[in-house]
CSV table of C-alpha atoms in Angstrom, one decimal:
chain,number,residue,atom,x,y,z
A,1,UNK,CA,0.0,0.0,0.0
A,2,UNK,CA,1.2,3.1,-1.0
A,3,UNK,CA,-0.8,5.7,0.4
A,4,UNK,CA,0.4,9.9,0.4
A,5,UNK,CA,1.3,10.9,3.8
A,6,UNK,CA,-1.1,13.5,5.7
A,7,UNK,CA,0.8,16.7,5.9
A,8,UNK,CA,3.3,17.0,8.7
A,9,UNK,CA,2.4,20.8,9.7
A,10,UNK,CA,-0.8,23.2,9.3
A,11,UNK,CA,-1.2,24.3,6.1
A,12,UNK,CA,-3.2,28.1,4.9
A,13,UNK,CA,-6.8,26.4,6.1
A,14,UNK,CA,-6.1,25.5,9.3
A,15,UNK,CA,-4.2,28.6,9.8
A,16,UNK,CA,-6.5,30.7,9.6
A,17,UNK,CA,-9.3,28.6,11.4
A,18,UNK,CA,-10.5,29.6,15.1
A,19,UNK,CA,-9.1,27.1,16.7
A,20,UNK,CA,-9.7,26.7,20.4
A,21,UNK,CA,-13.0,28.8,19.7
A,22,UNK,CA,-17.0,27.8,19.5
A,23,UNK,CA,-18.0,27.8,16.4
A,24,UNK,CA,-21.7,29.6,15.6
A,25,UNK,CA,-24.6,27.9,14.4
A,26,UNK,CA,-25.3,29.3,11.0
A,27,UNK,CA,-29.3,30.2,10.8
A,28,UNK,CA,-29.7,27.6,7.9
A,29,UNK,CA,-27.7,24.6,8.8
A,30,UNK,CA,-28.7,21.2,8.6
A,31,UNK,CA,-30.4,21.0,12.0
A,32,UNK,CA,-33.3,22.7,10.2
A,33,UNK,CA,-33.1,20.1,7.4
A,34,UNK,CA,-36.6,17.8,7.9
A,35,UNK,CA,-33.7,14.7,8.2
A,36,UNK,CA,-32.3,15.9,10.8
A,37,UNK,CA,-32.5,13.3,13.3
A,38,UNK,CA,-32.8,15.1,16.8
A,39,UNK,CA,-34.3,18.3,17.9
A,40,UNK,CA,-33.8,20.9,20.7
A,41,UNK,CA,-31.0,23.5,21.0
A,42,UNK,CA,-28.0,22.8,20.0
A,43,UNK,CA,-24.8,24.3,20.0
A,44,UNK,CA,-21.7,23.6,18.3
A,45,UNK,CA,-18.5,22.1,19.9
A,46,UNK,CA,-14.8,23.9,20.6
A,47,UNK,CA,-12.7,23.8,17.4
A,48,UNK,CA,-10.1,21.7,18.7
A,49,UNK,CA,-6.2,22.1,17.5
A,50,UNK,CA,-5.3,19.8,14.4
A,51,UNK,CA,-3.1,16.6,15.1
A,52,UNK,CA,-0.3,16.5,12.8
A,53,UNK,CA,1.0,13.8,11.8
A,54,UNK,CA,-2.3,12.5,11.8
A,55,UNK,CA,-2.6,8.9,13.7
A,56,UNK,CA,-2.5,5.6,11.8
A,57,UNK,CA,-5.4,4.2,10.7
A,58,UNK,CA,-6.6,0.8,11.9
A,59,UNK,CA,-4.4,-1.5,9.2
A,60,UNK,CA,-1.9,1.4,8.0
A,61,UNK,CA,1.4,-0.4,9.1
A,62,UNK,CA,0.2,-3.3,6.3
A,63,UNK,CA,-2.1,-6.8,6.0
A,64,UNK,CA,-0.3,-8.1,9.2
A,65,UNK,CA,-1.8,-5.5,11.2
A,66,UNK,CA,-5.0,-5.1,9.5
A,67,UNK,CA,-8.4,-6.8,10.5
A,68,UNK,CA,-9.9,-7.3,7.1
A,69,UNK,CA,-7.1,-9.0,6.1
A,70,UNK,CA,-6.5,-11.1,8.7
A,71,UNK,CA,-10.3,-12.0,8.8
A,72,UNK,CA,-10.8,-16.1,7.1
A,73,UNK,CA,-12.6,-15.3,3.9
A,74,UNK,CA,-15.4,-17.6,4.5
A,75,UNK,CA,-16.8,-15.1,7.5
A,76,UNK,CA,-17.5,-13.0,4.8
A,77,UNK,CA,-21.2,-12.6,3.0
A,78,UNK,CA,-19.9,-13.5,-0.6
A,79,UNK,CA,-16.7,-13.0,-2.3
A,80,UNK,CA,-14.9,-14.0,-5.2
A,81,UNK,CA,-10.4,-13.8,-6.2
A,82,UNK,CA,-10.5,-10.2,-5.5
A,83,UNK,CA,-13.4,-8.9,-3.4
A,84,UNK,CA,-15.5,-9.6,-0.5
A,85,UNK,CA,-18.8,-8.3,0.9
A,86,UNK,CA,-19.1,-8.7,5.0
A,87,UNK,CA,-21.9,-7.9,7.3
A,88,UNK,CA,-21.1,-4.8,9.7
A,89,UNK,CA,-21.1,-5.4,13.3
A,90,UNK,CA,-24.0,-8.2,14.9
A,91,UNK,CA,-27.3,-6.5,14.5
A,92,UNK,CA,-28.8,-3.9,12.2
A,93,UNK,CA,-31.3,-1.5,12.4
A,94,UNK,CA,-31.5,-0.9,8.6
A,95,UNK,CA,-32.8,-3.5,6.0
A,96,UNK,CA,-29.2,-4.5,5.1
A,97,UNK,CA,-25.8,-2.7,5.9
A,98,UNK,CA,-23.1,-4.2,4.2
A,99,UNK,CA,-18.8,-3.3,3.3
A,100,UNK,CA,-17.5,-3.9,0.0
A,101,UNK,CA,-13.6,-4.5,0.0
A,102,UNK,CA,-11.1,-5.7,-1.8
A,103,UNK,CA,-9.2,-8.7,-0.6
A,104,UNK,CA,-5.8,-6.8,-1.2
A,105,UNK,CA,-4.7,-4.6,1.2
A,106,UNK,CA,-5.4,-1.4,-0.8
A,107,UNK,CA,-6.7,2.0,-0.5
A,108,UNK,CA,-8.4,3.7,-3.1
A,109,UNK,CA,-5.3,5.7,-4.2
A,110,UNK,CA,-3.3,2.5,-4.5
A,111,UNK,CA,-5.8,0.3,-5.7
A,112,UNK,CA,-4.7,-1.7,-8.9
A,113,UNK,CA,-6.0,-0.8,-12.1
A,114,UNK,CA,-7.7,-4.2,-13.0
A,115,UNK,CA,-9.2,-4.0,-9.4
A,116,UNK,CA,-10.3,0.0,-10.1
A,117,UNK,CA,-11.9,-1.5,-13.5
A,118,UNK,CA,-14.1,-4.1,-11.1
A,119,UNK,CA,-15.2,-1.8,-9.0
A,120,UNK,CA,-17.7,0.1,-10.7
A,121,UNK,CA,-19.8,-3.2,-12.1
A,122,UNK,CA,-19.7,-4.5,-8.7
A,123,UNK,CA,-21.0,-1.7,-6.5
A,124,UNK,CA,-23.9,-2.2,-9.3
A,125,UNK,CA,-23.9,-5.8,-8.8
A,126,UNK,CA,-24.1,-5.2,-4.7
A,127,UNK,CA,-26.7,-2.0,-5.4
A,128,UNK,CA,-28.9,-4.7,-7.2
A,129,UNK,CA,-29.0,-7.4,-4.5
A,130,UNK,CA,-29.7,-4.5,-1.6
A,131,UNK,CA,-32.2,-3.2,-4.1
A,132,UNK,CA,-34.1,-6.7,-4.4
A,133,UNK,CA,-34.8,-7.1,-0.8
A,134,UNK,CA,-38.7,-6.2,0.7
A,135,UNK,CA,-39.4,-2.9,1.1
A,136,UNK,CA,-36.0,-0.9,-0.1
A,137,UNK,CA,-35.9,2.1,-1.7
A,138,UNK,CA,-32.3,3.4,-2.2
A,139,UNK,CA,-29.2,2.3,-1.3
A,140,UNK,CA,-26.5,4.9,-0.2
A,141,UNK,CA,-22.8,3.8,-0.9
A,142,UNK,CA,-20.8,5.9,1.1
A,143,UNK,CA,-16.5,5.6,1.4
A,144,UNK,CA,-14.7,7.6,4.4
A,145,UNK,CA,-11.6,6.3,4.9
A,146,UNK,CA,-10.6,8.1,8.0
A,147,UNK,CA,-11.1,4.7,10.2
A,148,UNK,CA,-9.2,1.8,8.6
A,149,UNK,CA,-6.4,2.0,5.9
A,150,UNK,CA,-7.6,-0.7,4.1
A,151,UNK,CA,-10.7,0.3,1.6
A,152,UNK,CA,-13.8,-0.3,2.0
A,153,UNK,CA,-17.4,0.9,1.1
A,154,UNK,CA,-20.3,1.4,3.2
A,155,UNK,CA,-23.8,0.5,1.7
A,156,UNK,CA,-26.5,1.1,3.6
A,157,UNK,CA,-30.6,0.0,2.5
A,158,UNK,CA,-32.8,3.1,3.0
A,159,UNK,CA,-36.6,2.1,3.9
A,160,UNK,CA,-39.0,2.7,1.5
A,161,UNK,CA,-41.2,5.5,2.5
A,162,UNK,CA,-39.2,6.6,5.5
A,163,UNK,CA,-38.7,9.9,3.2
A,164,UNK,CA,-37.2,11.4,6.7
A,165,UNK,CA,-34.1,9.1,6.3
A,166,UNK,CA,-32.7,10.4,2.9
A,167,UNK,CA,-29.6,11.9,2.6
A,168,UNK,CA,-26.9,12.1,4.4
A,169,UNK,CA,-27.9,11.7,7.8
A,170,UNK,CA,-28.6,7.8,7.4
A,171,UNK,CA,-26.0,6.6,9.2
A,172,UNK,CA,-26.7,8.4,12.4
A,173,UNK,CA,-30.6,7.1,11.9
A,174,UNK,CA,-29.2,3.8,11.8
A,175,UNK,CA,-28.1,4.4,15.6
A,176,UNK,CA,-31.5,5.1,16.4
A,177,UNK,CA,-34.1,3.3,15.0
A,178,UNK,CA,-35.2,-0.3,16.5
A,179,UNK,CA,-32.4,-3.3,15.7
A,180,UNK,CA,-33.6,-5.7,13.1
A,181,UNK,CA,-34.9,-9.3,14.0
A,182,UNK,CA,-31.7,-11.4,14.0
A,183,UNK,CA,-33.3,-13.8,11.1
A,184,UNK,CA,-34.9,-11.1,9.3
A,185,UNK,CA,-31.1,-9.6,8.6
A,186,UNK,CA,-29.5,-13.4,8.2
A,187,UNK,CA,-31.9,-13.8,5.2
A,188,UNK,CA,-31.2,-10.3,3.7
A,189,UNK,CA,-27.9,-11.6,4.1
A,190,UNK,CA,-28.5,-14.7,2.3
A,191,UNK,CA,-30.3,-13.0,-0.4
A,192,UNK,CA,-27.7,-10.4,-0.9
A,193,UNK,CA,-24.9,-13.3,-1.0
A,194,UNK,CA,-27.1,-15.7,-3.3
A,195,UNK,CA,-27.9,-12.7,-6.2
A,196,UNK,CA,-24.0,-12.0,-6.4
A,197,UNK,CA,-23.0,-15.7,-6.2
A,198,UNK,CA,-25.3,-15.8,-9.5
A,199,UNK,CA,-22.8,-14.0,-11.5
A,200,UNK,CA,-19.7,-15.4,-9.6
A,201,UNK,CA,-18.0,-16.1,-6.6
A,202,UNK,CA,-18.8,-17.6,-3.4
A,203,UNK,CA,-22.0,-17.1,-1.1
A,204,UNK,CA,-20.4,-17.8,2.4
A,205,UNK,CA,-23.7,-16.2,3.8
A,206,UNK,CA,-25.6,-20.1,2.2
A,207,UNK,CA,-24.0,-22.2,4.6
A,208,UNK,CA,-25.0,-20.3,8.3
C-alpha cells in the first residue's frame, strides 16, 4: 500500500481557522433540514487544535496488522479472487448494511488498475441485490476512509417511504431506529450473497 502521507504541519486552512473557539450555528444549517435526526438547541462544539501527523489508521502499518485481512474469507457474505462483501457489526437497524472491500490490502489511491476496473460493475452488482430485498428504496454507498487504511465501502438500505431518512444523515438514523430481527437480517444476508454468487463467486452467507 502506497498511500500519500497526511501533511506533517498546518497548512493556509487550518491557519487561519479559530481554533480553540465555538463555532456559531449558522441560521440555515442542517439542523433545520426535515432529516435531521434530533431536535432541541443545540450548540456547536470547541474547534479543537489539528493533530499533525495525523494517527495511523486501523491497518496502516500493512495486512499483518489489518483486521480485514487477517479476517478467514469464509466469514465473509460472498466474495470472489478479488473482493469480498461482509456484514457490519451483529445486529442492524437498517434493512441491510453491508462493506464492499477488496481482498488486497489497498486503499483507493493505490488500488490496482484491474481491481479499479471491477469496482464500478460490482457496486452495481451489490446495489442490485440490496435493491431486491422487501421494502427498499435506495441504497446509499458511502467511502470515508478516516477509520481503517484498508478500503472499503459502506452500503446502507434506505426504507421505502421513510422519506425522513434520505440523505446524508442515514448513518446516524441507523443508531437510532429499532435493531432488526436477527433472522430477518441473516436472510437479507443470504439473499444479498445468493444474487451475487449468481454471476460469480462464493455465497459464504448459504452455509449459516
Amino acid at each position: 500500500m502506497d498511500t500519500p502521507a497526511t501533511p506533517q504541519e498546518p497548512g493556509a486552512f487550518l491557519r487561519r481557522l479559530p481554533t480553540g473557539e465555538r463555532l456559531p450555528l449558522p441560521a440555515d444549517s442542517v439542523t433545520a433540514w426535515d432529516t435531521f435526526p434530533f431536535e432541541g438547541d443545540f450548540r456547536v462544539k470547541r474547534l479543537r487544535p489539528p493533530v499533525l501527523p495525523e494517527p495511523d489508521r486501523a491497518g496502516e502499518g500493512g495486512p499483518e496488522e489489518c483486521r480485514t485481512c487477517l479476517k478467514p474469507v469464509t466469514q465473509a457474505l460472498w466474495a470472489d479472487d478479488h473482493w469480498r462483501l461482509d456484514e457490519v457489526g451483529t445486529e442492524s437497524r437498517l434493512p441491510a448494511v453491508v462493506m464492499l472491500q477488496p481482498r488486497g490490502h489497498h486503499d483507493l489511491s493505490d488500488l490496482p488498475a484491474e481491481r479499479a476496473a471491477e469496482l464500478g460493475p460490482l457496486l452495481q452488482r451489490v446495489e442490485r441485490a440490496v435493491l431486491a430485498l422487501d421494502g427498499v428504496a435506495r441504497v446509499h454507498v458511502n467511502r470515508w476512509g478516516d477509520g481503517a487504511a484498508h478500503l472499503h465501502f459502506w452500503l446502507l438500505a434506505r426504507p421505502a417511504g421513510l422519506v425522513q431518512l434520505r440523505g446524508s444523515f442515514l448513518p446516524v438514523w441507523e443508531e437510532l431506529l429499532p435493531p432488526v430481527p436477527e433472522e430477518e437480517r441473516r436472510e437479507a444476508h443470504r439473499r444479498i450473497a445468493s444474487a451475487l454468487a449468481a454471476d460469480g463467486g462464493t455465497a459464504h452467507a448459504l452455509s449459516r
